[in-house]
Coordinates of N, CA and C in Angstrom, one line a residue:
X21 N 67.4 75.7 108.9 CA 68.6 76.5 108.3 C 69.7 75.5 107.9
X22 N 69.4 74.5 108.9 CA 71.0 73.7 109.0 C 70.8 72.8 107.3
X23 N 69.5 72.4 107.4 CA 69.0 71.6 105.9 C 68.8 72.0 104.8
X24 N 68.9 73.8 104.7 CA 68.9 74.6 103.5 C 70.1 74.9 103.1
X25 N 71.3 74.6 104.1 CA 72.6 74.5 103.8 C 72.7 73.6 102.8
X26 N 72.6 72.3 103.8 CA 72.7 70.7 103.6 C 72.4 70.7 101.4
X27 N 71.2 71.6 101.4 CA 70.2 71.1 100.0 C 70.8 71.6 99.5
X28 N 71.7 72.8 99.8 CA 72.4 74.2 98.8 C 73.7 73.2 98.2
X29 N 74.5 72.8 99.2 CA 75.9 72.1 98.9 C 75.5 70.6 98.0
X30 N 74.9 70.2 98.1 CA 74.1 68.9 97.4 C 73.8 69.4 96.1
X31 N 72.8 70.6 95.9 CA 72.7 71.2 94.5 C 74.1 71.7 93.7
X32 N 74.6 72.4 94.3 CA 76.0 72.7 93.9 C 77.1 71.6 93.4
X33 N 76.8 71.0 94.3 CA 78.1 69.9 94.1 C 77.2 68.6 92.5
X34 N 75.9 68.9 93.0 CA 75.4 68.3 91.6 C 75.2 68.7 90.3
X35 N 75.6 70.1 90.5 CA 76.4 71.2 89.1 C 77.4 71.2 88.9
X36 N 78.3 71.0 89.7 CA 79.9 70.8 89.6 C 79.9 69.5 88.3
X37 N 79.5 68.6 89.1 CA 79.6 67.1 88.8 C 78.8 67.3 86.9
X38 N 77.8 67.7 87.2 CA 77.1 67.8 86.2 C 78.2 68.8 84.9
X39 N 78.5 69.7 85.1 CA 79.4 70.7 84.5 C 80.5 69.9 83.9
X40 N 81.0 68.7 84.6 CA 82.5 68.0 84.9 C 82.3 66.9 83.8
X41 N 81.1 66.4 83.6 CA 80.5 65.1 83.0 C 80.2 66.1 81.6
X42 N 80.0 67.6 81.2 CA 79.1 67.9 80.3 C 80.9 68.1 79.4
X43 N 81.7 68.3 79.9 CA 83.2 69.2 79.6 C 83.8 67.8 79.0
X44 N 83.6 66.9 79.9 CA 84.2 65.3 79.3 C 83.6 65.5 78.4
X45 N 82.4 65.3 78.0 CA 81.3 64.8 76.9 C 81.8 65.3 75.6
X46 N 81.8 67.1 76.0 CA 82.7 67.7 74.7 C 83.9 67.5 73.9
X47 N 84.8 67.5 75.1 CA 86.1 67.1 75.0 C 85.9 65.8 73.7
X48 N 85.7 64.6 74.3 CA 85.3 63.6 73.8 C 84.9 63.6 72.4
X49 N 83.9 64.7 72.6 CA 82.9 64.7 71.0 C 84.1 65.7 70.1
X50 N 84.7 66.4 70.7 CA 85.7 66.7 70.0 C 86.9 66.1 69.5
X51 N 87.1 65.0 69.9 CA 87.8 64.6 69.8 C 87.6 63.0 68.9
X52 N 86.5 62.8 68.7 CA 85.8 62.0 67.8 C 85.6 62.6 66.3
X53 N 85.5 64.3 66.2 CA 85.3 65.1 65.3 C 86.5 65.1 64.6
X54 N 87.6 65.1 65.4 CA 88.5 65.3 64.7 C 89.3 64.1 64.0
X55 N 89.2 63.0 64.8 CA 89.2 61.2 64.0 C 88.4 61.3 62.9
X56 N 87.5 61.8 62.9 CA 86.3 61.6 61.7 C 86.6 62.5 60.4
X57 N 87.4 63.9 61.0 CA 88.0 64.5 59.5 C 89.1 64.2 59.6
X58 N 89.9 63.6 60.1 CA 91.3 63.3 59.7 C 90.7 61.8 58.9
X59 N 90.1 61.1 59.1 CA 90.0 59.7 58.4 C 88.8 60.4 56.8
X60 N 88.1 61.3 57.1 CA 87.8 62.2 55.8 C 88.5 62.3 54.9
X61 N 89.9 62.9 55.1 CA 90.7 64.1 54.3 C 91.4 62.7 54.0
X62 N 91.8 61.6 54.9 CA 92.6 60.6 54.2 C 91.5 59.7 53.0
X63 N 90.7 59.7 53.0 CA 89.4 59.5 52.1 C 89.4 59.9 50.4
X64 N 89.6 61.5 51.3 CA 89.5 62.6 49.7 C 90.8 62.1 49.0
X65 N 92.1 62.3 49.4 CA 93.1 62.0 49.1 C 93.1 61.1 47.9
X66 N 92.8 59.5 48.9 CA 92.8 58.2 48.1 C 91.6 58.5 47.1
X67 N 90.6 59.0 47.2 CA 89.7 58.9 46.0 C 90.2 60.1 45.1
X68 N 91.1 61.1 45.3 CA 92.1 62.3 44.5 C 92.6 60.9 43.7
X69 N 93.7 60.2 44.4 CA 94.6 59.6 43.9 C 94.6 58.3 42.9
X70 N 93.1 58.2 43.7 CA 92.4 57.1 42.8 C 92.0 57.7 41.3
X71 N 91.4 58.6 41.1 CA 91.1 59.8 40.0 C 92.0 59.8 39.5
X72 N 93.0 60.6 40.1 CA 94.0 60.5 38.7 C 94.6 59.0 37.9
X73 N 95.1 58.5 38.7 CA 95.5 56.7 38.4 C 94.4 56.9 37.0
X74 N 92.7 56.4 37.3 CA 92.1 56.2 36.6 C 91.7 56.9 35.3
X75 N 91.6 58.2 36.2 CA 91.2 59.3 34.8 C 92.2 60.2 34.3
X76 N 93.4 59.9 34.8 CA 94.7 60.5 34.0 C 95.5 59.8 33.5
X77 N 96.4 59.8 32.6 CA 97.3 59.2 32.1 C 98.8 59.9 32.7
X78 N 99.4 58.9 32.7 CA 101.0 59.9 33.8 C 101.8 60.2 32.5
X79 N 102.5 61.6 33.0 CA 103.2 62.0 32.1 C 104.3 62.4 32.8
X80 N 105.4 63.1 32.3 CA 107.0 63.4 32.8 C 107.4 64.1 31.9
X81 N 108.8 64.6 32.3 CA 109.2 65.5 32.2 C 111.1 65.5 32.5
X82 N 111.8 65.2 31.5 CA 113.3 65.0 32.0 C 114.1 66.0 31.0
X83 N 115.3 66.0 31.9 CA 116.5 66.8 31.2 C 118.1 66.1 31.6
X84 N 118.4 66.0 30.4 CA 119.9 65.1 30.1 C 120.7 65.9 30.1
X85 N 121.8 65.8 30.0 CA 123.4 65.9 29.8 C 124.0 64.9 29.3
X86 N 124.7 65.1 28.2 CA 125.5 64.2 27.9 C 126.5 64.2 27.0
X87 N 126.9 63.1 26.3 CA 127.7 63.3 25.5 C 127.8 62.8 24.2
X88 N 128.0 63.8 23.0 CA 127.9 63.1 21.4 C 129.2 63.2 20.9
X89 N 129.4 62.4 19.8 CA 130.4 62.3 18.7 C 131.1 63.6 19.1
X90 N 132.4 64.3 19.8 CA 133.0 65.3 19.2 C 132.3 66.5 20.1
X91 N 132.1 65.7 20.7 CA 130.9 66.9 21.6 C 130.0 67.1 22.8
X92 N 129.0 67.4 23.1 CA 128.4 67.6 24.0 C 126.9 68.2 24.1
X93 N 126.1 67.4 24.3 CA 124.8 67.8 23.8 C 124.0 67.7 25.1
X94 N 122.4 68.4 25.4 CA 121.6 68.8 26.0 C 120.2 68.1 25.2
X95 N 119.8 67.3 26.5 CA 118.1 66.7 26.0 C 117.2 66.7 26.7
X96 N 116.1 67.5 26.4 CA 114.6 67.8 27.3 C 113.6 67.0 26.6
X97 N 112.9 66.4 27.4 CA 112.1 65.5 26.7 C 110.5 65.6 27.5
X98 N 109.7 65.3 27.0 CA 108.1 65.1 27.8 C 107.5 63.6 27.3
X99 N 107.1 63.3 28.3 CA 106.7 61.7 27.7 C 105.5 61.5 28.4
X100 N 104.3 60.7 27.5 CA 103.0 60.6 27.6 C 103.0 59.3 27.9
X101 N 102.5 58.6 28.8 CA 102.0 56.9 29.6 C 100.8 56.7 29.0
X102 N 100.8 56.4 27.6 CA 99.0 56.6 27.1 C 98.0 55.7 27.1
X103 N 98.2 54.8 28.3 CA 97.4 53.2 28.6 C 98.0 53.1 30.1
X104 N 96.5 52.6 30.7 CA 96.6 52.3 31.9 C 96.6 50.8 31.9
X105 N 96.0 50.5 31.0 CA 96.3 48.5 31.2 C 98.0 48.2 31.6
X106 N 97.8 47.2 32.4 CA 98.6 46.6 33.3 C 100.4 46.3 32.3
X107 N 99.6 45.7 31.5 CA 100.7 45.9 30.2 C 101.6 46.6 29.8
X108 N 100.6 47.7 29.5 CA 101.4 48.5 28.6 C 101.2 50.1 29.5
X109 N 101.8 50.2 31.1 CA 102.4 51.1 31.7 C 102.9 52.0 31.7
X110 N 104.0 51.0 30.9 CA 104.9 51.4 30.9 C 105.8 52.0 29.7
X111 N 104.9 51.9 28.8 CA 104.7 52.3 27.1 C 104.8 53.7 27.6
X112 N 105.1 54.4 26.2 CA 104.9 55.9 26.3 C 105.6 56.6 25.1
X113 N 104.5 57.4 24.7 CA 105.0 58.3 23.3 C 106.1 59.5 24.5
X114 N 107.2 59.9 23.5 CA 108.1 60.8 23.9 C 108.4 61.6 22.7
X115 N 108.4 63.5 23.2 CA 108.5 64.4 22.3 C 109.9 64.9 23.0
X116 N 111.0 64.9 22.4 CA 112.2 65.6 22.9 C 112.7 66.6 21.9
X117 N 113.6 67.7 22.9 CA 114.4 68.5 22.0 C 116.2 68.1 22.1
X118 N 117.1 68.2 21.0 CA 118.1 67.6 21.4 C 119.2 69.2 20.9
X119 N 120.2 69.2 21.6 CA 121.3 70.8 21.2 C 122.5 69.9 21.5
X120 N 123.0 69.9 20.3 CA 124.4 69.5 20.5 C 125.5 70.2 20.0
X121 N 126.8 70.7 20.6 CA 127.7 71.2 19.7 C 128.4 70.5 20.1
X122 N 129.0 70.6 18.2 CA 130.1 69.8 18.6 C 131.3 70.3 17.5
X123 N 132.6 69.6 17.6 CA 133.5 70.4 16.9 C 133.9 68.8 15.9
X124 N 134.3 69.5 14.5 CA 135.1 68.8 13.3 C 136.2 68.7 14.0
X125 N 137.0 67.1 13.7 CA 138.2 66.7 14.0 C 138.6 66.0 12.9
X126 N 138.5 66.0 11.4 CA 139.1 65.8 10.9 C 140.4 66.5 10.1
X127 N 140.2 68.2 10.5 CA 141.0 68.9 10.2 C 141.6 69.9 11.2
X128 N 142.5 70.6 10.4 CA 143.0 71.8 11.9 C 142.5 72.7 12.3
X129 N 141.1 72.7 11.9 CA 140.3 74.0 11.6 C 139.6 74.1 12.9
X130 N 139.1 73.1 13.6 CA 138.0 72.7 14.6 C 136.7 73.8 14.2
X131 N 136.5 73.4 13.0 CA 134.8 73.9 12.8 C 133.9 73.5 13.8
X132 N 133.1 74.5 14.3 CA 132.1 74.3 14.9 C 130.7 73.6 14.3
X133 N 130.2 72.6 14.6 CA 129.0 72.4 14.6 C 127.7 72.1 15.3
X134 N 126.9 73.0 15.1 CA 125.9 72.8 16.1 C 124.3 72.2 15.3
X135 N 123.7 71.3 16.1 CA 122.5 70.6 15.3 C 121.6 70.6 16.7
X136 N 120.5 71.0 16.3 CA 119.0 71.4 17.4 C 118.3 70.4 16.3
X137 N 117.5 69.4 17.2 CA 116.8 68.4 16.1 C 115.4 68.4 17.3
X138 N 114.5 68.4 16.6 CA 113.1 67.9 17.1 C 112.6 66.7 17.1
X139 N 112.4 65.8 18.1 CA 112.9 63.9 18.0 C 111.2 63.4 18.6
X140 N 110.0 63.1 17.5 CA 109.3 62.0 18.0 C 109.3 60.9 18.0
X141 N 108.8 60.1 19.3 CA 109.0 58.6 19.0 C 108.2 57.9 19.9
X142 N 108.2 56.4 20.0 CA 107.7 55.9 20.5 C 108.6 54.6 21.5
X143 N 108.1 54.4 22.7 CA 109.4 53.5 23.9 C 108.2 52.4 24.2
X144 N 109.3 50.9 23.9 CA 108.0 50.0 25.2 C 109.0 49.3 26.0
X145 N 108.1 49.1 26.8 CA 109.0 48.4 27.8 C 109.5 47.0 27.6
X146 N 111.0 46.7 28.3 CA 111.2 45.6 28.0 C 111.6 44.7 29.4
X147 N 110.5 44.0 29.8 CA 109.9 43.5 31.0 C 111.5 42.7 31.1
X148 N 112.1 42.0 30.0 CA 113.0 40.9 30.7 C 114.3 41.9 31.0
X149 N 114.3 42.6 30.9 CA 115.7 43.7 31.5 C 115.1 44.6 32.1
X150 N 113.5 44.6 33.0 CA 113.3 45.5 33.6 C 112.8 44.8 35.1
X151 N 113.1 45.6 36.6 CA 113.1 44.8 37.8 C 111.1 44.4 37.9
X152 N 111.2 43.5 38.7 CA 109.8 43.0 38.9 C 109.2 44.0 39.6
X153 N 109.8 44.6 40.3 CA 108.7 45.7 41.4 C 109.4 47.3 40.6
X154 N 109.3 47.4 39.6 CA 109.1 48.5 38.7 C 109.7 49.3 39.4
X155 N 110.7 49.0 40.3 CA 111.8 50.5 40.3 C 112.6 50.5 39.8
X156 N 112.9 50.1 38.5 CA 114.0 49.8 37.8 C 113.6 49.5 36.1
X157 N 113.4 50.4 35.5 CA 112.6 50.0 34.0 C 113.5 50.7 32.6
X158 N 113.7 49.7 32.2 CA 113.9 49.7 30.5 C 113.3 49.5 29.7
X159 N 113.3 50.7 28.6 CA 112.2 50.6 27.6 C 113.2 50.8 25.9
X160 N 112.7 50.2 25.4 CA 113.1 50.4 24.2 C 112.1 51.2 22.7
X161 N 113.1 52.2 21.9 CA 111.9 52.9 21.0 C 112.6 53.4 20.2
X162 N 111.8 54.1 19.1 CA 112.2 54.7 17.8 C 111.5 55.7 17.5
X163 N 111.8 56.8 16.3 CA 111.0 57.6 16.0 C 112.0 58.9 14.6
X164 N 110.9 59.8 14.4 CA 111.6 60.4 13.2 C 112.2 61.7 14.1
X165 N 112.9 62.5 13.3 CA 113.3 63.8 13.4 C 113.7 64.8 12.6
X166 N 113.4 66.1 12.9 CA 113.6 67.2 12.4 C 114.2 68.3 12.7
X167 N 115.2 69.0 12.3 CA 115.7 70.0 12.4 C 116.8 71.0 12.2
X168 N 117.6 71.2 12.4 CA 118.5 72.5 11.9 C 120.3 71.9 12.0
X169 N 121.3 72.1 11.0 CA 122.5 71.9 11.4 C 123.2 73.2 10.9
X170 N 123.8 73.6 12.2 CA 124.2 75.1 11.8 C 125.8 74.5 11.7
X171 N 126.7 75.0 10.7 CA 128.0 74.7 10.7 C 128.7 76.0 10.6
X172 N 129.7 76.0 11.4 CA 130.8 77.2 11.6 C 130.0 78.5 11.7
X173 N 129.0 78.4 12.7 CA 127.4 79.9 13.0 C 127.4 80.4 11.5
X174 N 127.4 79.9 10.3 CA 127.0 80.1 9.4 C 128.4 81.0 8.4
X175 N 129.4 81.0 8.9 CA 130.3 81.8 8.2 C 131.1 80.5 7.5
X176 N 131.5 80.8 5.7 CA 131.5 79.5 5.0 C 133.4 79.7 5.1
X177 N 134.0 81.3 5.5 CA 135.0 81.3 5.0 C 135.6 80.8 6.5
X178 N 137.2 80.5 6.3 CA 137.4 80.5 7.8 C 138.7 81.6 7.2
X179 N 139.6 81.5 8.2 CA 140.7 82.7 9.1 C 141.6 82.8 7.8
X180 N 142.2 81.8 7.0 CA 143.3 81.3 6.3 C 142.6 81.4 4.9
X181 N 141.4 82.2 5.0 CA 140.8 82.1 3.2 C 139.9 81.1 2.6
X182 N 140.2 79.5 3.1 CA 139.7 78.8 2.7 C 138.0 78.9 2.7
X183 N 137.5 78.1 2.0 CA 135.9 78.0 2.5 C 135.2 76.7 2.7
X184 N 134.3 76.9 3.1 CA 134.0 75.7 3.6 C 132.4 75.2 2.4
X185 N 132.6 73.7 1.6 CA 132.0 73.8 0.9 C 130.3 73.0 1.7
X186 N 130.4 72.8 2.8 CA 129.4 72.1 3.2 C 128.4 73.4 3.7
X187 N 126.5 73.0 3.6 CA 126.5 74.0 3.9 C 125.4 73.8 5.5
X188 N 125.1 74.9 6.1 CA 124.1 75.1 6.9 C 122.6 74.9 6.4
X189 N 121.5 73.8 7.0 CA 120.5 73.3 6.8 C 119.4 72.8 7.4
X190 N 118.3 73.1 6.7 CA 117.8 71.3 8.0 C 117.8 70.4 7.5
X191 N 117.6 69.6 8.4 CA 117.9 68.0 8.8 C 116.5 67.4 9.2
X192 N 116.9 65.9 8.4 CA 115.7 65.4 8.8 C 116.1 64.0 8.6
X193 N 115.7 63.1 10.1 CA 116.0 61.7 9.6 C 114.8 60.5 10.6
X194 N 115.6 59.4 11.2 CA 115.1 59.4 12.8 C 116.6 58.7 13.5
X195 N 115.3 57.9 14.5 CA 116.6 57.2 15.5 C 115.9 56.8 16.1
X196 N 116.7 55.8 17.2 CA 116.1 54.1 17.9 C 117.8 54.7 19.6
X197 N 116.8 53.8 20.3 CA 117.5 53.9 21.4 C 117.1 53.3 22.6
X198 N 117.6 53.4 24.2 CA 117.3 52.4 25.2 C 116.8 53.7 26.0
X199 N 115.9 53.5 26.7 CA 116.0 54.5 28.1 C 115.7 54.1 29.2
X200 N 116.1 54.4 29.9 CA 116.7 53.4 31.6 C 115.6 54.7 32.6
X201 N 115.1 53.8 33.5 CA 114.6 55.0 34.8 C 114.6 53.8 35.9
X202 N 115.3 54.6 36.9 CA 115.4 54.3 38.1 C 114.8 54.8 39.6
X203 N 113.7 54.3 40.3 CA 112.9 55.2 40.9 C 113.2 56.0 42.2
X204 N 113.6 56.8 42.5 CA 114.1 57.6 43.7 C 113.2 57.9 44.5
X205 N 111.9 58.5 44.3 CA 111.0 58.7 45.3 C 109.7 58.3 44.4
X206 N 108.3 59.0 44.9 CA 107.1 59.1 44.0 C 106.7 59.4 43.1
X207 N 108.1 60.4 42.8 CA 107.5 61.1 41.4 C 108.7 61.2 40.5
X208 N 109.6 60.6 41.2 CA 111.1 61.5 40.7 C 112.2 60.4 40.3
X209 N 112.8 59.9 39.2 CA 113.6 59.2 38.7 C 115.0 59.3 38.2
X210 N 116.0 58.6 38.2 CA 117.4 58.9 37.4 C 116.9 58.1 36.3
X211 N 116.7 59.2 35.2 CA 116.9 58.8 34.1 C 118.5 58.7 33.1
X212 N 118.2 57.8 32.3 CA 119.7 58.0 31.4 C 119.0 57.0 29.9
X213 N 119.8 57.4 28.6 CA 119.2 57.1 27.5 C 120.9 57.2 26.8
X214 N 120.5 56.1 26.0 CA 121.5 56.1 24.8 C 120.9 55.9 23.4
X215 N 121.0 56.9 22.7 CA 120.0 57.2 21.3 C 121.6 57.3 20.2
X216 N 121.0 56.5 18.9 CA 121.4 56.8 17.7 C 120.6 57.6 17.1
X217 N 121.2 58.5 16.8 CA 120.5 59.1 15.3 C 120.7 59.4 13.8
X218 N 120.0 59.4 13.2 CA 120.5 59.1 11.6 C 120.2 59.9 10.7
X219 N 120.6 61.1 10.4 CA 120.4 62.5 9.6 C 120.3 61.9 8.0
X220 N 119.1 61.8 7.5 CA 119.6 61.2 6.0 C 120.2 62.2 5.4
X221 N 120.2 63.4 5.3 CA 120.9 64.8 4.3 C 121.7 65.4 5.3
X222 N 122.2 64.8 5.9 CA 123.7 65.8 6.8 C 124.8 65.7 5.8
X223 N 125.6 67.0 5.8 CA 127.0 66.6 5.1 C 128.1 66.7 5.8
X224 N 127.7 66.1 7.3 CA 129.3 66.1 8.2 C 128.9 64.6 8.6
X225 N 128.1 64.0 8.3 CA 128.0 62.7 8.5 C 126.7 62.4 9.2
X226 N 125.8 61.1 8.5 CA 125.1 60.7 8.6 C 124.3 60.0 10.3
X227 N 125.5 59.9 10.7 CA 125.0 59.2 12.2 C 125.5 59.8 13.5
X228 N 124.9 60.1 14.7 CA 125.5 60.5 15.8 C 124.7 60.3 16.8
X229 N 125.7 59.8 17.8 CA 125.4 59.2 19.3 C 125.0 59.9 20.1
X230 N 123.9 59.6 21.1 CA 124.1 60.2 22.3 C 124.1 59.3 23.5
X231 N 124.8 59.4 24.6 CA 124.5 58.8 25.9 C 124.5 60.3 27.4
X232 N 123.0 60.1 28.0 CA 123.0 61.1 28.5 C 122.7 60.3 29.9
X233 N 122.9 61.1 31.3 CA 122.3 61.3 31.8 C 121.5 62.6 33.1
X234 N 120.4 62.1 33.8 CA 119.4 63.4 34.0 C 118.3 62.9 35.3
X235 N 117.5 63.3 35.1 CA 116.5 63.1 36.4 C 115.1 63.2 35.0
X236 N 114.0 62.5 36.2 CA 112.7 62.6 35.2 C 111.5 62.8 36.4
X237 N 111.0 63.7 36.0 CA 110.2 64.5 37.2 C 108.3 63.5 36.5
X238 N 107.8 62.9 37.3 CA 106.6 62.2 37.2 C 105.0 63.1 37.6
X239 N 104.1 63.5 37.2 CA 102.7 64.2 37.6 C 101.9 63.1 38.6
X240 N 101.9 61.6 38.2 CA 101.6 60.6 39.2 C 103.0 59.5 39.4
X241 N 102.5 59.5 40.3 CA 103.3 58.2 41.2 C 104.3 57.1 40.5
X242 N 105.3 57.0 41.0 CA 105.7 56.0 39.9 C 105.6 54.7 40.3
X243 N 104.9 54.5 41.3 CA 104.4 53.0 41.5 C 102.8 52.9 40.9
X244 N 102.4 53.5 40.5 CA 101.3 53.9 39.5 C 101.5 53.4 38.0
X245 N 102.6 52.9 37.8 CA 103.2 52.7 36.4 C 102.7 51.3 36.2

């Protein structure tokens, strides 16, 4: 009896032990599973991130404030990175919209004028005024434009009788200019741009300034540039 004890507590205690060794084992294996998809998902990521780098081109997205001749204008722009070679990064076709009103000061009248112009062009970078580790880039570009100059919302007479012999139109010319981006985070920049533009058929005058600045929102990385 005393030895069927003896064999009972020996069996037992060799289930215990056995149970205690099987519970590590899992633990363990779980815990190997979970190293194995966390080093996974960091995997997918870099080969995500790698994919786009390779098989996308980066594009953005900004909006200005700023200020023109007499006035005060609004600029939304989208810009395409259309080369990944090492070179030319930092190149990029840009489609903008530009709204400016602004008021006549040559007389007592303060006519309103407002011009909405549609601005394509093209920017490259200019490596010797831009920082070496690309948080800091200046590009230089040009391009044509088109679009509308509304003068005094289209009313020719004013208050006092007179009329006004200039008229409301579109417009169509180009313009050349600098654009500055400064890198804040991953995707996210302080943009700022100073553009000439040059209306060849305006009749309140041929040229007007802009200096704006804005933020420029990135789809990839902007050490990716």
């Amino acid at each position: 009896m005393k030895n069927t004890i003896l064999w009972g507590l020996l069996l037992l205690s060799s289930l215990n032990l056995f149970a205690q060794k099987s519970e590590d084992q899992t633990v363990a294996l779980l815990e190997t599973l979970k190293e194995e998809n966390e080093k996974l998902l960091t995997g997918l990521y870099d080969l995500k991130e790698s994919i786009l780098e390779v098989g996308l081109k980066k594009q953005a997205f900004s909006i200005l404030g700023g200020y023109s001749e007499n006035g005060f204008s609004i600029l939304g722009s989208y810009s395409y990175y259309n080369s990944n070679a090492e070179k030319r990064k930092n190149n990029f076709l840009e489609l903008s919209f530009l709204a400016s009103f602004l008021k006549e000061k040559e007389s007592d009248y303060n006519i309103s004028i407002d011009q909405y112009t549609l601005n394509a062009g093209y920017f490259v970078k200019l490596p010797i005024l831009s920082a070496a580790n690309k948080q800091f880039v200046i590009a230089m570009g040009a391009g044509g434009i088109i679009g509308y100059e509304d003068i005094n919302k289209g009313e020719l007479q004013l208050s006092n009788g007179a009329m006004i012999t200039d008229e409301s139109k579109v417009i169509y010319g180009g313009f050349g200019g600098l654009d500055a981006d400064i890198h804040i985070s991953e995707r996210l920049s302080l943009n700022t741009k100073t553009n000439i533009y040059y209306h060849a058929n305006s009749d309140i005058g041929k040229t007007k300034f802009f200096v704006g600045l804005g933020l420029k929102y990135s789809i990839l990385k902007n050490q990716a540039q």
